[in-house]
Amino acid sequence: MIAGRGRRIRPPRRGLGTSDAVDFDSMWDVLASSLREIHTKNASKLSFEELYRNAYKLVLKKRGETLYIRVKEFEAEWLAKEVQPRIIEELSQTLLLATSGTQMIATANEKRVAGEKLLRALKQAWEDHNLCMNMTTDVLMYMDRVYCKDFRKPSIFSASMGQFRDHVLRTPLSDNPDDQISIAHILNAVMLDQVQMDREGDIVDKSLLKSCAYMLEGLYETEDEDESTKLYLTSFEPEFLRASEEFYRLEGAKLLLEADAGTFCKDARKRVNEEEDRCRSTLSPLTLTKVKSVVETELIKKNLPEVIALEASGVKYMLDNERLLELELIYELSARVDPKKEELRKAVQARILEMGNDVNKATVAATHTLPKPSDQDGDKAEGEEKASEKPVSQQTTAAIKWVDDVLQLKERYDNVLTEAFKSDQGLQTAFSRSFTDFINAFERSSEYLSLFFDENMKKGIKGKTENEVDLLLDKGITLLRYIQDKDMFERYYKKHLSRRLLMKRSISMDAERQMISKMKMEVGNTFTQRIEAMFKDMAVSADLTSNYKRHVAELGDPDPKRAEIEVNVLTSTMWPLEAMAPSYNDGEDRPRCIFPPQIERIKQGFEKFYLDKHSGRQLTWQANMGTADLRAYFPEMKGAKKTREINVSTYAMVILLLFNDQPPGGFMTTEEIQARTNIPLNELTRNLQSLGVAQKTRVLRKEPMSKDVKIDDKFYFNETFYSQFQKFKIGVVTSGNKVEDSQERSETEKKNNDTRGGVIEAAIVRIMKQRKELSHQKLIAEVIQQLTARFMPDVNMVKKRVESLIEREYLERIEDREPAAYRYLA
C-alpha cells in the first residue's frame, strides 16, 4: 500500500550544517501549501527534492513529532472539509431512508443507480487519497524512516489511512446523538443490496463492488494494522454472512416448495459456484471459505435430508430411473456437508434392500405357484410328460432367474457407484452390506447360486469366449462373497459338481478348474480342498480305467460281446456320497442294485483287479450316478438299419437288459422289475417314465398308457419304436438340478449343522490349546471370529459344543472364576 517504501533516501547536498537555525512555521507553510497542491492534483510544478530537504531538516532538528502531528491534522482537515462533503453530495434520499429503516418503494433499477453513484464516489475518493498519500510519503520518507521508526509511530501513510476511516467513513452524518448513521453504514447496506440484486439475477457493476471491497481490505480498525482487524472482516463481512444466511434459508424453503430434487441440486451447485465466483471477482477471497460454509449449511445441509427423501423426485426416484447426472449432483452436495454421506448412504441402502427383498419375494411367489401335474390317462401322456417336468423346470428356472436378477441389480448399482458416486469407498461398503443383508435373508441363496454355476457349466457357457466365461464366473464369485454360509454353498456345489463330473455333463473342464481357482482366491484353500480332491479322483480314475483295459486285453478274453467298463473310483470322504446314494421312500435299508449277470461278471473282474493293487480298501458301487451306451435292435423299425445306439442311465440299462430274456410279446410289471433289480421305487418310476411314457424315447410300451407309473403297470419291449437319429440319449424324467423341496432342504440343513458342530469343536480345541485358559466371552468371540469367513456360528451352538467338550474332558471349568472361564486339558 505504501508506494514510497523501499526507495533509497538520497542525502541532501553538502553545506547543510547542523547549527543552522530552522524556522518551522515558514517551512511548514511551504509543505502545507505543497500538500494542498498534491491533493488538488496540481503538483506538476512542485520541487519534490526541495520539499524532501525541508522535511529532512525538520526531522534532523528534532522537529519530527511536530511535523508528524501537523501532517495528520492537515490530512484530517482535508478529509473532513473537502472529501466527505463531496461523498455526502452523492447520497440520495433513497439510500438515507433505506439505511434508517424507513420503508419506501423503489425499483431495482433506482436502487442500483443510487448505490452505484455512492460506490463510484467512494472509489474515486479512495483512489485519490491513495495517490496523494503515496506522493506525500515520498516527501516525508526520512520522517517515516527515522522519527516513526525511533518512536514506534505508524507511518504517515498508515496514519492517513486511519484518518480516511475516521473522517470519511465513520463520521456520523447527523449531529443527533441518537442517529449514528455514517457513510460506512450506508456503504455496507449498498454493497449488501448490490450483492442481493446480483443473486436475484440483476446486472450490477462488479468491478465497482470489487474496488470498494478492496478499499475496506486496505483499512484497519487500529493503526497497528493487524490482518484480522481489516474493516472488510470486522465491518462488512459479518453483515454479509448474516444476509447470506437469511437469503439461503429462504432460498432452500422456496426450492423445497416449488422444485423437484434434481432442480434443487442443480440450483444448489449453481449457488455454490456463484459465491465462489463472487468472492473472486466481486468481493474478496477472504470470504470464500466462510460464505461457502453458509451456503452448504443453510441451503444444502439443512435441506438435504428432505431432498433425498422426496417421494416423486428424490434418491429413490433417481435410482429407479437411472438419473445418473442428478445422483452425481446429490453425491457432490452430500460430500460437501457430510464426509460420510450418511443420509445418502441410508437412502441408497434402503432402496437396495427394498429391491433385493422384492427379488426374493418374487422368487418365492414363483416357486409357490407352480402348476401341479394332472392325473389324466390315455393319449395325453405325452403332454402330461411335459407337464410333469414343467414344475421342476420352473423351479430351476426360478432359481437361475433369482441369481440373474441379483446380478442385474448388482451391475446396475455398480454403474451408479462408478458413474455417479465416484467409486466412493464408504458407499461401496454400504452397497456391499445391503447386498449381504438381502442375499442372506433369502434362505436358498447358497443353493440357487450353486444351481447358477451348474447350469452355466452344463450349457450356459457354450459358445462363449474365454473373456465372457471369465466375466460370468467373476459375477458369480461376487455373489459368493456376499453369502455368509459358505459351507452350505460348498455342500450344494459339491453335490452339483459330482453329477457334472460323473455324468460328463460339464462343457469345459478348463472352466471348471478356472472356477476352483477363483473360489480359492476368494475364500481360501480350506474351502476348495475337497473339491480339488474330486478332480484328482477323476484323473486317477481315468488312468485306472486305461490300466484295466490293458489288463483285460492281456487276459485275452474270448467273449466278443464283452461290455467295456469305465469306472470312477471316488474317495468317500471327499465326495458328497450321502447326496449320491440311492434313496428309498419307505425308509427301509435294502441291498443295492442287482446287476444283470453279464454286467456283474465285469464288475467283479474290476473289483479283483483293483483290490489286488489296493488291499484293505472297500468298493461300493453307486449305480444311480452312472450312464451306459447300449446298442438296441428294433425288428419292425423302418429302413434298413434297425439298430440304434442309446445313451441311458445305469438304472435304465439294468431295466432294458431284463427284456433280452423276454419272449416276443412278453411283459414285466413294475413290481417284477423292482424285485429283479432292487432299484428304489422312486428311481425306478422316473426311469420307467423316461423309457415308456415320453413319446420320442418310448423304447418300452406301457399298459395302460398314462403319465403315472403304478406298481401293476405292464411294460413291453417296443418293437415298433422308430428314431431318425442313429445315436440318441434318453434323459431321466425330472433328473437334473431340481430345487430341493422342504423335506430335502430340512435334511440338508440338519447334515450341515452336524458338520458345523465338528468344525466349531475343532476351532474351540485349537484356540484353547494355544491359550490354555480363557474366559467364556473371549472364547465365544474368538470362535466366531475364526469361523465367520466360512459361516456365521450360532452362539447357542457354540455353547453346546463347549459343554460337550467339557463332558468329554477336553476342557474344564475354572472354579471360583468370575466371569466364567475354561482350562484346556492336554
PDB file of C-alpha atoms in Angstrom, residues 8-10 105 133 171 203 264 278 296 340 357 421 430 443 454 456 519 539 563 576 620 656 697 703 767 769:
ATOM      1  CA  ARG A   8      16.698   4.721  -1.420  1.00  0.00           C
ATOM      2  CA  ILE A   9      16.961   8.006   0.504  1.00  0.00           C
ATOM      3  CA  ARG A  10      19.181  10.444  -1.297  1.00  0.00           C
ATOM      4  CA  ILE A 105     -40.963   1.991  -2.622  1.00  0.00           C
ATOM      5  CA  MET A 133      -0.581   9.840   0.210  1.00  0.00           C
ATOM      6  CA  THR A 171     -18.128  10.356  10.961  1.00  0.00           C
ATOM      7  CA  ILE A 203     -26.978  -6.703 -13.546  1.00  0.00           C
ATOM      8  CA  PHE A 264     -32.746 -28.317  -6.135  1.00  0.00           C
ATOM      9  CA  ARG A 278     -18.419 -13.591  -6.453  1.00  0.00           C
ATOM     10  CA  GLU A 296     -23.539 -25.502   2.496  1.00  0.00           C
ATOM     11  CA  LYS A 340     -19.629 -39.910   5.471  1.00  0.00           C
ATOM     12  CA  ASN A 357     -36.351 -58.145  -0.986  1.00  0.00           C
ATOM     13  CA  PHE A 421     -20.693 -41.760  -6.749  1.00  0.00           C
ATOM     14  CA  ALA A 430     -22.694 -49.663   2.319  1.00  0.00           C
ATOM     15  CA  GLU A 443     -32.605 -68.920   2.812  1.00  0.00           C
ATOM     16  CA  ASP A 454     -24.187 -75.726 -12.513  1.00  0.00           C
ATOM     17  CA  ASN A 456     -23.788 -72.437 -16.869  1.00  0.00           C
ATOM     18  CA  MET A 519     -13.074 -69.742  -5.331  1.00  0.00           C
ATOM     19  CA  ALA A 539      -7.856 -88.017 -13.169  1.00  0.00           C
ATOM     20  CA  ALA A 563     -19.027-104.880 -22.438  1.00  0.00           C
ATOM     21  CA  PRO A 576     -20.967 -85.989  -1.223  1.00  0.00           C
ATOM     22  CA  THR A 620     -19.229 -99.525  -3.002  1.00  0.00           C
ATOM     23  CA  LEU A 656     -33.615-102.694 -20.549  1.00  0.00           C
ATOM     24  CA  THR A 697     -37.860 -92.074 -26.299  1.00  0.00           C
ATOM     25  CA  GLU A 703     -50.074-100.526 -20.446  1.00  0.00           C
ATOM     26  CA  ILE A 767      -7.983 -71.870  20.453  1.00  0.00           C
ATOM     27  CA  LYS A 769      -4.719 -75.456  23.062  1.00  0.00           C
TER      28      LYS A 769
END
